[in-house]
Every structure is written in structure tokens, then in C-alpha cells.
Coordinates of C-alpha atoms and ligand atoms in Angstrom, one line a residue:
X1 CA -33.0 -29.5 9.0
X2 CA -35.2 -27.9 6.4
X3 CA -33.9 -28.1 3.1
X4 CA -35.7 -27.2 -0.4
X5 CA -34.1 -27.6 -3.8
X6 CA -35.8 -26.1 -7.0
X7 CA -36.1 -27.7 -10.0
X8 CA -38.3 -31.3 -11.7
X9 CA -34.9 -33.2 -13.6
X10 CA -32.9 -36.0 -13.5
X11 CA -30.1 -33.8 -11.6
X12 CA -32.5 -32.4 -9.1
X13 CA -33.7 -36.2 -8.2
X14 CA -30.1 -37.0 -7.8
X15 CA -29.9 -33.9 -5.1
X16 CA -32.8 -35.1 -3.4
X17 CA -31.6 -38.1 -2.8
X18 CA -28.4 -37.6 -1.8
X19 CA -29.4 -35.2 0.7
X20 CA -31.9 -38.3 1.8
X21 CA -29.2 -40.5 1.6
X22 CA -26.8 -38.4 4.4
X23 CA -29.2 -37.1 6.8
X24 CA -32.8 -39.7 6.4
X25 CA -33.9 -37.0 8.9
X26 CA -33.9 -33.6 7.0
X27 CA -37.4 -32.8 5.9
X28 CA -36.7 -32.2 2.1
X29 CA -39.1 -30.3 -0.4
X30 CA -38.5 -29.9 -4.0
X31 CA -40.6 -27.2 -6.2
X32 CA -41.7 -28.6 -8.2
X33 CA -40.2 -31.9 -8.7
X34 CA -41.2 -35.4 -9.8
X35 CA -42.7 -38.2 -8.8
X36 CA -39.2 -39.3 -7.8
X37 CA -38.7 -36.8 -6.0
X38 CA -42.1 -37.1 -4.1
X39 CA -41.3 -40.5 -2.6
X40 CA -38.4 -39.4 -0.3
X41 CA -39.6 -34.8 -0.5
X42 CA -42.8 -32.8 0.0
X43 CA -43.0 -31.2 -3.7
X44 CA -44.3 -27.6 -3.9
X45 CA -46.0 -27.1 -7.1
X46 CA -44.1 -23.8 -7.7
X47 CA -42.3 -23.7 -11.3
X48 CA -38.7 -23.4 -11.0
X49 CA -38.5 -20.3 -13.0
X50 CA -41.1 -18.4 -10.7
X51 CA -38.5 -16.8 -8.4
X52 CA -41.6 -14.5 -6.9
X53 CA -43.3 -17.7 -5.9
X54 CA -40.7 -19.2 -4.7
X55 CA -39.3 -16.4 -3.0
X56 CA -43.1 -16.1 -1.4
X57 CA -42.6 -19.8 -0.3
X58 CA -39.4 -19.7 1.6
X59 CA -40.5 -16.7 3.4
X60 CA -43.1 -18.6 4.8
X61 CA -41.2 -21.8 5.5
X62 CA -37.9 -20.4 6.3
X63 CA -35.7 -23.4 4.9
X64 CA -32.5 -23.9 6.4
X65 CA -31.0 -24.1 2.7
X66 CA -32.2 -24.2 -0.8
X67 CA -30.4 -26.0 -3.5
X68 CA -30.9 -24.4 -7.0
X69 CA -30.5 -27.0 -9.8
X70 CA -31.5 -25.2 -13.2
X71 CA -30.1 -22.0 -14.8
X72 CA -32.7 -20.0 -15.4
X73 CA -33.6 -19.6 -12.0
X74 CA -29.9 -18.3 -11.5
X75 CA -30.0 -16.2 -14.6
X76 CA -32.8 -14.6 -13.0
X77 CA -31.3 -13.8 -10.0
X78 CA -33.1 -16.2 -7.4
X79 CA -30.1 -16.4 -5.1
X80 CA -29.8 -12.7 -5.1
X81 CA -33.4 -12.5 -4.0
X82 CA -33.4 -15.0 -1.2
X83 CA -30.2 -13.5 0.4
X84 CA -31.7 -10.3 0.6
X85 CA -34.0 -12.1 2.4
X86 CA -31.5 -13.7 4.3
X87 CA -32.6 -17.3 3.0
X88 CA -29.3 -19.5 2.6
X89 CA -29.4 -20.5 -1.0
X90 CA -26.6 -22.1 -2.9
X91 CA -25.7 -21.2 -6.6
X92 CA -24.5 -17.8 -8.2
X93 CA -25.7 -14.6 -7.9
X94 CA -27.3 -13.3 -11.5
X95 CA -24.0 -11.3 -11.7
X96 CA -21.8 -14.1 -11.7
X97 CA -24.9 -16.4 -13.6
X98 CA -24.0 -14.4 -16.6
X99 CA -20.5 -16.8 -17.4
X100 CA -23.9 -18.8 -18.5
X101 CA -26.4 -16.5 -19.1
X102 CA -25.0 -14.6 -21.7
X103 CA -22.1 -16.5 -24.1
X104 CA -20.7 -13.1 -25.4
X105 CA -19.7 -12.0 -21.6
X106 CA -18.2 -15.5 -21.1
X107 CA -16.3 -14.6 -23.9
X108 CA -15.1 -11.1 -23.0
X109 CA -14.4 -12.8 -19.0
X110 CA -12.3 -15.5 -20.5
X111 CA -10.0 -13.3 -22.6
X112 CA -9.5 -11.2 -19.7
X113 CA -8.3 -14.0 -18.3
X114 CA -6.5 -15.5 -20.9
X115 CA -8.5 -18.5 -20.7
X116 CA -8.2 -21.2 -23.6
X117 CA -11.1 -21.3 -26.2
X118 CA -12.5 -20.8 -29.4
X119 CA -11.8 -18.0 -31.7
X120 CA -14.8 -15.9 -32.3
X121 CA -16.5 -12.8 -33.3
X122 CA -19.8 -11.1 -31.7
X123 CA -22.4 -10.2 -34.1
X124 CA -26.0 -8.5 -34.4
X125 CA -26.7 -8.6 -38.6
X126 CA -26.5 -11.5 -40.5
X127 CA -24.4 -9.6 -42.6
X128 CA -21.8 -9.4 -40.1
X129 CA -22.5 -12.8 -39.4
X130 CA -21.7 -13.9 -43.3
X131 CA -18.6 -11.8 -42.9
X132 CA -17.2 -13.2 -39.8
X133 CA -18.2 -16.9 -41.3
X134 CA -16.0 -15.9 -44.2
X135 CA -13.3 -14.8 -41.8
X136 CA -13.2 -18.3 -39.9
X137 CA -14.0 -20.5 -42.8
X138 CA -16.8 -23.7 -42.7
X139 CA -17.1 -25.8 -40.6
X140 CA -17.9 -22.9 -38.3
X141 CA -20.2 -22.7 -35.2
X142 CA -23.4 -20.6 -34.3
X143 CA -24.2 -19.9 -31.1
X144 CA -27.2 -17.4 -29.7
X145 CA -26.0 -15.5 -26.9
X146 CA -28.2 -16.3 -24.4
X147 CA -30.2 -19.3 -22.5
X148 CA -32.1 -21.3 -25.4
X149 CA -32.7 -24.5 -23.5
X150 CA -29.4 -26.1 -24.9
X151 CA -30.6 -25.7 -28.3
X152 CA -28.8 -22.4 -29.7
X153 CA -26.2 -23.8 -30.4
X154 CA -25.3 -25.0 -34.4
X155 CA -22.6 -26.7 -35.5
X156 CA -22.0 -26.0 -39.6
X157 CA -20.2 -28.6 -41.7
X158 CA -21.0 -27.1 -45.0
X159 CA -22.8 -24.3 -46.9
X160 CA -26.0 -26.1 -46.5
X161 CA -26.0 -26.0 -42.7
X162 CA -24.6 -22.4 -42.4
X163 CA -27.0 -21.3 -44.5
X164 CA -29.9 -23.1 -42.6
X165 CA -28.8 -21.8 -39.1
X166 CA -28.5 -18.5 -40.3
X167 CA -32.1 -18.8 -41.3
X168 CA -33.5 -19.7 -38.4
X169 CA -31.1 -16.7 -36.0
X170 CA -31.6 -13.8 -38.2
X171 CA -34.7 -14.8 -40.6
X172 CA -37.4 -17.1 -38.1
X173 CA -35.9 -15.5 -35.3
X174 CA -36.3 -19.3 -33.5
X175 CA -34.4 -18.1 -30.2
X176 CA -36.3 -14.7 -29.7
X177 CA -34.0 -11.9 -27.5
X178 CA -31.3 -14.9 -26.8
X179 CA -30.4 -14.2 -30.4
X180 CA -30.0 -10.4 -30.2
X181 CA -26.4 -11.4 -30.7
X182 CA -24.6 -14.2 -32.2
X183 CA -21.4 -15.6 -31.8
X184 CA -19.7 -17.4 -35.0
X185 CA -17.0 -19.7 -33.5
X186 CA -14.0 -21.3 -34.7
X187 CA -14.7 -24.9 -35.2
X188 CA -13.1 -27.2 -32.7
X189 CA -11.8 -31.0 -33.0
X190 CA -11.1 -33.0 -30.3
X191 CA -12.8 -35.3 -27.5
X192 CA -15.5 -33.6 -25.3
X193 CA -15.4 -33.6 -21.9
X194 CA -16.8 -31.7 -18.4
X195 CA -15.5 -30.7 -15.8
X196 CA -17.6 -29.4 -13.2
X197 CA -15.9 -27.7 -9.6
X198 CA -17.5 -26.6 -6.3
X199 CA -16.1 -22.8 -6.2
X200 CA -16.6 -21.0 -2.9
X201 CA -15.7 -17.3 -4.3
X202 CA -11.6 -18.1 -4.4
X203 CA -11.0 -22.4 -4.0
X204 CA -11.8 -24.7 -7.2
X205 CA -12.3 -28.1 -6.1
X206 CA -13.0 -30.0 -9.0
X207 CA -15.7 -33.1 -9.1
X208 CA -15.0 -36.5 -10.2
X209 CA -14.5 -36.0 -14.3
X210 CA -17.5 -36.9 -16.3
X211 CA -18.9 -37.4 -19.8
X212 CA -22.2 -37.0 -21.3
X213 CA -23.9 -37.9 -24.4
X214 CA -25.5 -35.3 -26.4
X215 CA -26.8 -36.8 -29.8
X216 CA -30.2 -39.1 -29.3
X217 CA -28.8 -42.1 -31.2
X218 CA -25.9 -44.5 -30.5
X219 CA -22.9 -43.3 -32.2
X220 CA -23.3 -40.2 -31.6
X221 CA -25.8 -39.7 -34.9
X222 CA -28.9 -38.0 -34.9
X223 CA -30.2 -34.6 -33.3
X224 CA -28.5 -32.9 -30.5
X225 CA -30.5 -33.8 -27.4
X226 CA -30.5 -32.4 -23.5
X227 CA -28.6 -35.5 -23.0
X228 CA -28.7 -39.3 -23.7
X229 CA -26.5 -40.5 -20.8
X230 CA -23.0 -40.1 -18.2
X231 CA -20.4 -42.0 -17.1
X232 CA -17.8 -41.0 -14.5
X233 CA -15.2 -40.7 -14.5
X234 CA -14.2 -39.9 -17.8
X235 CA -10.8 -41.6 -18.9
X236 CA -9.9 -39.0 -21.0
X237 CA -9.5 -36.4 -18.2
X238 CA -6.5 -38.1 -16.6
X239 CA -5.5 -37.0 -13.1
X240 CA -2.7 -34.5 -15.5
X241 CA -5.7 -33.3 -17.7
X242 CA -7.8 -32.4 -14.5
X243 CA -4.8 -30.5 -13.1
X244 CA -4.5 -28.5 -16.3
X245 CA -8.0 -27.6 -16.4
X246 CA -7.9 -26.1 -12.9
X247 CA -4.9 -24.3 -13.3
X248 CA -5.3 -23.1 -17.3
X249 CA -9.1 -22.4 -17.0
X250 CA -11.6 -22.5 -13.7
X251 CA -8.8 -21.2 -11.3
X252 CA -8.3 -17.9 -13.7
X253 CA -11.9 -17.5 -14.6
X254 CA -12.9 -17.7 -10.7
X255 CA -10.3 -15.1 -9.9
X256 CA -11.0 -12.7 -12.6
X257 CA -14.8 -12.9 -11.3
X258 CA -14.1 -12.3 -7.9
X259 CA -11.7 -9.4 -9.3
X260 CA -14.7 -7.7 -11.2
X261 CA -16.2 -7.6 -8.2
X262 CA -19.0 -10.4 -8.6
X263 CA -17.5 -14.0 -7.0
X264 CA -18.8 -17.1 -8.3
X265 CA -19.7 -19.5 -5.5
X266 CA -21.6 -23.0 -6.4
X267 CA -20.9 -25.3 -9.3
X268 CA -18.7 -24.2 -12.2
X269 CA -19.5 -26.1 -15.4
X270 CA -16.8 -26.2 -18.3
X271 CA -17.7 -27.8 -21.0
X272 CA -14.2 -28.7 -22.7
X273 CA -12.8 -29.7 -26.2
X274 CA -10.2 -31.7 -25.4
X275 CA -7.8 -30.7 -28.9
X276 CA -4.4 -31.7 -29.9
X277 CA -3.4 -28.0 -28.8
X278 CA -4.9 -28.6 -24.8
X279 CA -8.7 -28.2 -23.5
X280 CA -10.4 -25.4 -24.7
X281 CA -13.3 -23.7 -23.1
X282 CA -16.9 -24.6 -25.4
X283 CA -19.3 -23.0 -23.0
X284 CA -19.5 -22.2 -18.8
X285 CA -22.5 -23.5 -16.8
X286 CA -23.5 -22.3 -13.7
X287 CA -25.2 -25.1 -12.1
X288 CA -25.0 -28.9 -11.9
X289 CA -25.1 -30.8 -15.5
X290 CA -28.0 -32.4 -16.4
X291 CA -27.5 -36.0 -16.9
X292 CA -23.3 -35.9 -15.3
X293 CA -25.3 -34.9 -11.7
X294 CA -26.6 -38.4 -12.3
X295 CA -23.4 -40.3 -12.8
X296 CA -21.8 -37.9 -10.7
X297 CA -23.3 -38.0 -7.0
X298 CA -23.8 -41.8 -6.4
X299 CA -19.6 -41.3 -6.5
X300 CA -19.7 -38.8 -4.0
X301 CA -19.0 -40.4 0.0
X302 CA -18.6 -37.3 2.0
X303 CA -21.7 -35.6 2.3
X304 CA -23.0 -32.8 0.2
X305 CA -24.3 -30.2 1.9
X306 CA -21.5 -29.2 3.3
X307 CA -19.7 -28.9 0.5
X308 CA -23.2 -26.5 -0.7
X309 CA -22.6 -25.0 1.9
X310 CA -19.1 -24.4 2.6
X311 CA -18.7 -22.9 -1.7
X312 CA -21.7 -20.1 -0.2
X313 CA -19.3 -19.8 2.8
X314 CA -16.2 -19.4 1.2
X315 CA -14.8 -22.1 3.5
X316 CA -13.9 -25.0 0.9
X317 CA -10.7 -25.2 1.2
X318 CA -11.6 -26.8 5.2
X319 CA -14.3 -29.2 3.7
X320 CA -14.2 -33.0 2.5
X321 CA -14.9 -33.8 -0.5
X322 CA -14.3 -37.3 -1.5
X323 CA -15.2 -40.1 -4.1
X324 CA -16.3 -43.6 -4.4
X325 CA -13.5 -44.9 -6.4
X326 CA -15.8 -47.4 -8.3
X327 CA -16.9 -46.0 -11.8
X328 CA -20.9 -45.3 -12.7
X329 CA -22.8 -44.7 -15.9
X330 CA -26.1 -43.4 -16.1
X331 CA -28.8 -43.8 -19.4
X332 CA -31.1 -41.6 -20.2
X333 CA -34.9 -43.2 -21.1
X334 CA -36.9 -40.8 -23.4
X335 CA -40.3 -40.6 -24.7
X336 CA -40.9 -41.5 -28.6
X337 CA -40.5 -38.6 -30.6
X338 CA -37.7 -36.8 -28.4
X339 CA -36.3 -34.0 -28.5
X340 CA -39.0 -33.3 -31.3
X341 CA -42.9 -33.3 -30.1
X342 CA -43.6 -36.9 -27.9
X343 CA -46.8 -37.7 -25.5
X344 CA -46.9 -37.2 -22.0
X345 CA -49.2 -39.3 -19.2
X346 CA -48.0 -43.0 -20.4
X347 CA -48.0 -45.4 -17.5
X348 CA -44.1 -46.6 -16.4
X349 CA -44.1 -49.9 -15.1
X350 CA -40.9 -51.9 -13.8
X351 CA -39.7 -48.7 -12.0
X352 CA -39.4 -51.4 -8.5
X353 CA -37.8 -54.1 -9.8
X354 CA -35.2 -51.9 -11.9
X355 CA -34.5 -50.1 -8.9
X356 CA -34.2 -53.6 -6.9
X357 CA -31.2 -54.6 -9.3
X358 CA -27.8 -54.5 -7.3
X359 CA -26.4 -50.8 -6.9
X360 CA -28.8 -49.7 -9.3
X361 CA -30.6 -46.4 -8.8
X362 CA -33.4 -45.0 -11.1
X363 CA -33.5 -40.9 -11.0
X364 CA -37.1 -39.8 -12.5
X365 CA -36.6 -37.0 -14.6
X366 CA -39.7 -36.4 -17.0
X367 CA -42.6 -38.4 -14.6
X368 CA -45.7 -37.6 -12.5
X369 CA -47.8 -39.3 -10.2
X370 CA -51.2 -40.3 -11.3
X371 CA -53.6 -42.1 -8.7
X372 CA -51.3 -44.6 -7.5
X373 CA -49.0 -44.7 -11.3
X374 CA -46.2 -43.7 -12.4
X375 CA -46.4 -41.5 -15.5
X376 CA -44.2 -39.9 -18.4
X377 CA -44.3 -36.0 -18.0
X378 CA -41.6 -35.0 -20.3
X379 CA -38.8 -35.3 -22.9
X380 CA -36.3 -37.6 -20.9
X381 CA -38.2 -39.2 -18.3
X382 CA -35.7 -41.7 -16.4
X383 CA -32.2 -41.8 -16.0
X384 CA -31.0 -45.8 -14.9
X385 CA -27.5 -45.0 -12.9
X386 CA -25.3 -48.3 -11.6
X387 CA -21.9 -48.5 -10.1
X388 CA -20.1 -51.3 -10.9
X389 CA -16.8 -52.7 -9.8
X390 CA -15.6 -51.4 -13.4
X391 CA -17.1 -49.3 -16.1
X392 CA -18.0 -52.4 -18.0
X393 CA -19.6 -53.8 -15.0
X394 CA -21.2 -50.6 -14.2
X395 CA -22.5 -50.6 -17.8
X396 CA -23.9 -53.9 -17.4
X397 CA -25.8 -53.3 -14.4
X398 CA -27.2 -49.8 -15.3
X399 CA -29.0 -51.7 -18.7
X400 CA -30.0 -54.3 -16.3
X401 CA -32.2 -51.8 -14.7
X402 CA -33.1 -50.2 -18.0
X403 CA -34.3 -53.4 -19.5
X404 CA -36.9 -53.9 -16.4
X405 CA -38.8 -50.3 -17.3
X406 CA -41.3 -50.5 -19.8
X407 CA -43.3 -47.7 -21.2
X408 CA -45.0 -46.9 -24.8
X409 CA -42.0 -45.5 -27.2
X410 CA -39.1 -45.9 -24.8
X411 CA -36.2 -45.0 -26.3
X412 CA -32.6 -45.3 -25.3
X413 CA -29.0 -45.5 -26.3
X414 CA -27.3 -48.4 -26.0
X415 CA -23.8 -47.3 -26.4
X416 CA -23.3 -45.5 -23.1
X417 CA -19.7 -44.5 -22.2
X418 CA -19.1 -46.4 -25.5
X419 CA -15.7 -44.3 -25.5
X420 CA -14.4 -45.8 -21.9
X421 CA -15.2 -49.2 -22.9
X422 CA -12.9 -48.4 -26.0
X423 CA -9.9 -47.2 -23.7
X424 CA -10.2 -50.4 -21.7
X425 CA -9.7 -52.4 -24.7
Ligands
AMP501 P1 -22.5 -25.8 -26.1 O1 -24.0 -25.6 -25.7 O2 -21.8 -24.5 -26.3 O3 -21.8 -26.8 -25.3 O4 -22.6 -26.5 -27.5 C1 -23.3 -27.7 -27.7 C2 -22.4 -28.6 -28.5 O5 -22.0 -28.1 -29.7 C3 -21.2 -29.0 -27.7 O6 -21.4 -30.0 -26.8 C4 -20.3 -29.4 -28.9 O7 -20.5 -30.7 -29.3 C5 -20.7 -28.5 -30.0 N1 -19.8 -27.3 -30.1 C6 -20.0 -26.1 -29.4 N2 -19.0 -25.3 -29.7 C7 -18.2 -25.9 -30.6 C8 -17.0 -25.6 -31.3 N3 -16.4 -24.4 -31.2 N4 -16.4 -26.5 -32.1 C9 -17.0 -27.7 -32.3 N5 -18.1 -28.1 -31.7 C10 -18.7 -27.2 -30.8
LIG502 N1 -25.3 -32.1 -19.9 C1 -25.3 -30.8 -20.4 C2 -25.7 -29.8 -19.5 O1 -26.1 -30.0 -18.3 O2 -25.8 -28.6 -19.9

């Protein structure tokens, strides 16, 4: 079994290693990966976004299946390209990407289908944009229409912040052609949550519930991040909440899709406000999350390619899918100065004897190999998961790990799934 999955993250480690886990005998590759990924998969310096290079690639080395992990690969249209080629690969086509690629169409797909979110207008001109702002009053949210790396997105408490996103949309133009449009959004209170399902075209079979942590500090202060940390599951989607999500937003959402025309098969990411009025949708992904795929697979004890493959299939509804009931929390370790400018190619050290810690597994993210080291290479560079018998014992043993990694500026919250522990008490 030949397998290749694209993408150099946290989530894509995770993949990897599951696939390792169920089947030590598949020959993995992962283009372009990390040096996590290099200890148990052949990496193939090919840049996830290089569909042509990639496509080139699997041509030549005919895997059995490809994983996909990041969106803009999808956006793009990678899965399109290798079916045409009649390469298995799992993930939307760009069609059905768009539910992420573009947050206006999201918009348009979920009031066909009269799925819960946000108000919100579409606009071009920051003169529509101050007029739709007064419409929907401050606090009010911007968001650029299409990919910006998780960082289109603004959230306006005041005049002062309105005023400053505004700036950078229609005045710096920061987000280039994601930008052409905006969408000013109804502010939304509530607790956050995701929900991510394997859709095969017409089944939704949700995941285990998880949580992430978007600001870099504990508390949730400071600047919006690519993610801090995970825990699953999430207590605030109880079994009810789950059932509610299915039925009030993936299920209707999948079915309008397939009636356009353009069926979603792979993972379906709703990111959720949980508000006093029932979850509303804040944004689709179409792919894993990036750190909940962290927190997320160590749970999962059937095997996962067949779940891959059976969403590609459109034969879910025959395949296992089931969890490890024990709780897990993952935390994000980041290089000093993240998610503003930070150094790369500082030696890690510890990695082993984190990793040695009892059901503690360490998922490189940011790293690279250099003559026999272990380097940083990015933004987020590690990501420490545990189980534990609890989510305070998972907790525990996840910081046990982190506290045995060293590296120059490490930084790291120290509050993760802060909101569980709450609950329990
Ligand atoms: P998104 O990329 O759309 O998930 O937005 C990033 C973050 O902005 C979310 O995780 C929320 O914390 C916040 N956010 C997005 N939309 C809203 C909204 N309508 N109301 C309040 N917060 C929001
Ligand atoms: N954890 C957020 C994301 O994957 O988009």
C-alpha cells in the first residue's frame, strides 16, 4: 500500500502517523512534510500548493491514495486534477472547496439551506462597507472573502478597531484579491466550538467534538494565532448539541451541495458559536483542523483510511468509525515572536524523552532536519498531545511532555482546555 499525504503541519504529522500506526507496512510519503514526518514517511520536497508538481509526482509513483491536509491545495483544485488522472485522492473537489474558499458563497449555500448563522452583508467599497457597519451596529465583524491564511478575519469592539480593519481591507489592501469582497458580520456571543464530519457526498458522520485555542496567550488575550492548542472532546458539544449540529447545519449544507450538482466528500469543518439562540455557523473548512487533527486522531480506534476512503466512495454509512473514550489535549509550542516575525533553524532538544512520557505523542509541526538535529522551521513548531484517563490527567501528561522540549524562545500556553477543567469543577 502506497499512500502519499500533502502538506508540512501539525495535522499532516498526525495523518502520517496514524496511517503508520494501522498498517506499519504501507510505504507512506508526505510532500513536503517535517522532520516528524520523515521518521516514519519518505518526504518529497514538493510544496503543497504546487498541484502541477505534485500532480507530476503521483503520475510517476502511482500511490494507492493521497491524503490532502491543507486548503489551498483543495481551493485549487488538486483532487480534481488527480481524478482526472485517475489517482485516488481524498478531499473536495474545487467546486465543493469553495464552502471554504470563498466566505460570500458559504454564505449564499447556507441560506439556501436555511442553515443557522450570522447576519451579514457582501460588499466591494468601503463605502458600502461603512454603510452596512452602520446597519449592524459595533461590535461588528470583517471578514475578506477568500483564503488569507486564517488571518482575514477582524473582530471590531469599537470605532477604533473598525476603523483600523477597514484600513487595512480597502486602504493597504493587506489580503490582495481575497479582499475583492468583504463580508461585515453580525457579531456573535457565545462559546466556540468545531465540529468536524467525514461526508461521503450524502452521510455526515461527525468526529469526536473538539476545541481549539486561537489567541497566543492564556486567557485567551493577545493576537489571534493559527492555533495555540486542542482538547477533545469538547464538553460543551454534549451528545444533544452534536445531534443538533448534524441535523440543523452539516446534514442541510451537504444536501444542498450534492443538489447544486457539486457533492462534498472528505472532512467538513464548522466552526460554531455556540449562542443562547443555538449554534451558529462562523465559517466552513474543507479539510482537517489544524491543531483539533492533533487532539482529534489519537481518539480515533478504527482505522482511518477507510473511513478516507469510504467519504471518496460514498460508502460511509457501511464503515466503522469509532473513538477511544479517554479524553486528549494537545499544546501548541511556538517560536518567539509568533504569529509576528520569529527565527527559524534553532536546535530542539528533549523531543525523545517528551515523546517517552506515558501516552504522550509529540506531532512536529514547524521543524526540519539538519545533520543529525532537530530544527525549528516555522511559526508553531510542535504540538505535545497526551491522553489521559480524564481531561485533567490528559492535561497533566501533555505538559509533562512539553516541559522536556527545550528550544530558544519557546512559547506556550499554559491554560489548555482551561474551559473543560472549569466544567469538571
Ligand atoms: P473564522 O476564521 O471565520 O472562524 O474567524 C476567526 C475567529 O473570529 C473565530 O474563531 C471567532 O473567534 C471570531 N469570529 C468570526 N466570526 C465571528 C462573529 N460573527 N462573531 C463573533 N466572533 C466571530
Ligand atoms: N484550528 C483552526 C483551523 O484549522 O482552521
Amino acid at each position: 500500500m502506497k499512500l502519499l499525504v500533502i502538506g508540512n503541519g501539525g495535522r499532516e504529522h498526525a495523518i502520517v502517523w496514524k496511517l503508520h500506526r494501522d498498517d506499519p507496512s504501507a510505504q507512506l510519503f508526505c510532500a513536503p512534510g517535517n522532520a516528524g514526518t520523515a521518521a516514519i514517511a519518505t518526504n518529497v520536497p514538493i510544496a503543497a500548493k504546487d498541484v502541477d508538481g505534485l500532480l507530476a509526482w503521483a503520475k510517476e509513483n502511482r500511490p494507492d491514495f493521497t491524503v490532502v491536509g491543507p486548503e489551498v491545495p483543495l481551493c485549487l483544485g488538486v483532487v480534481d486534477a488527480f481524478q482526472e488522472a485517475g489517482l485516488a485522492a481524498f478531499g473536495p473537489v474545487r467546486a465543493a472547496a469553495r464552502l471554504e474558499g470563498s466566505k460570500a458563497f458559504a454564505k449564499e449555500v447556507m441560506r439556501a439551506a436555511q442553515v443557522p448563522t450570522a447576519d451579514d452583508v457582501v460588499v466591494r467599497t468601503e463605502a458600502e462597507a461603512r454603510a452596512a457597519i452602520a446597519r449592524l451596529g459595533v461590535p461588528v465583524v470583517l471578514k475578506a472573502d477568500g483564503l488569507a491564511a486564517g488571518k482575514g478575519v477582524s473582530v471590531c469592539m469599537d470605532e477604533a478597531q473598525v476603523e483600523a480593519a477597514l484600513k487595512d481591507m480597502f486602504v493597504d489592501a493587506k489580503f490582495g484579491d481575497s479582499a475583492r469582497e468583504v463580508l461585515v458580520e453580525q457579531y456573535l456571543e457565545g462559546e466556540e466550538a468545531s465540529v468536524l464530519a467525514f461526508v461521503d457526498g450524502a452521510t455526515v458522520v461527525p468526529l469526536a467534538s473538539s476545541q481549539d485555542h486561537k489567541r497566543l496567550l492564556d486567557g485567551d488575550e493577545g493576537p489571534n494565532t493559527g492555533g495555540m492548542g486542542a482538547y477533545s472532546p469538547a464538553p460543551a458539544v454534549t451528545p444533544d448539541m452534536m445531534a443538533v449540529v448534524k441535523a440543523q447545519v452539516l446534514q442541510p449544507v451537504v444536501d444542498e451541495m450534492a443538489r447544486r450538482g457539486t457533492p462534498y466528500h472528505g472532512v467538513l469543518y464548522a466552526g460554531l458559536m455556540l449562542t443562547k439562540d443555538g449554534p451558529k455557523v462562523l465559517e466552513f473548512n474543507c479539510r482537517f483542523g489544524d491543531p483539533e487533527t492533533e487532539a482529534i486522531l489519537p481518539r480515533l480506534s478504527s482505522p482511518l483510511l477507510p473511513a478516507l476512503r469510504a467519504c471518496m466512495d460514498g460508502t460511509l454509512a457501511d464503515c466503522p468509525v469509532e473513538w477511544d473514550p479517554r479524553p486528549s489535549v494537545c499544546v501548541v509550542m511556538v517560536s518567539g515572536g509568533y504569529p509576528e516575525s520569529y527565527p527559524k533553524g534553532l536546535p530542539i532538544s528533549g523531543l525523545e524523552e517528551a515523546a517517552k512520557q506515558e501516552n504522550v505523542v509529540v506531532f512536529h509541526a514547524g521543524t526540519a532536519s539538519r545533520i543529525g538535529a532537530v530544527v525549528t522551521d516555522g511559526g508553531r513548531v510542535l504540538g505535545v498531545t497526551a491522553l489521559g484517563g480524564d481531561i485533567r490527567e490528559a492535561v497533566d501528561n501533555a505538559y509533562r511532555g512539553v516541559i522536556k522540549i527545550k528550544f530558544d524562545g519557546a512559547g506556550y500556553r499554559s491554560d489548555i482546555a482551561h474551559r473543560a477543567l472549569e466544567r469538571l469543577a
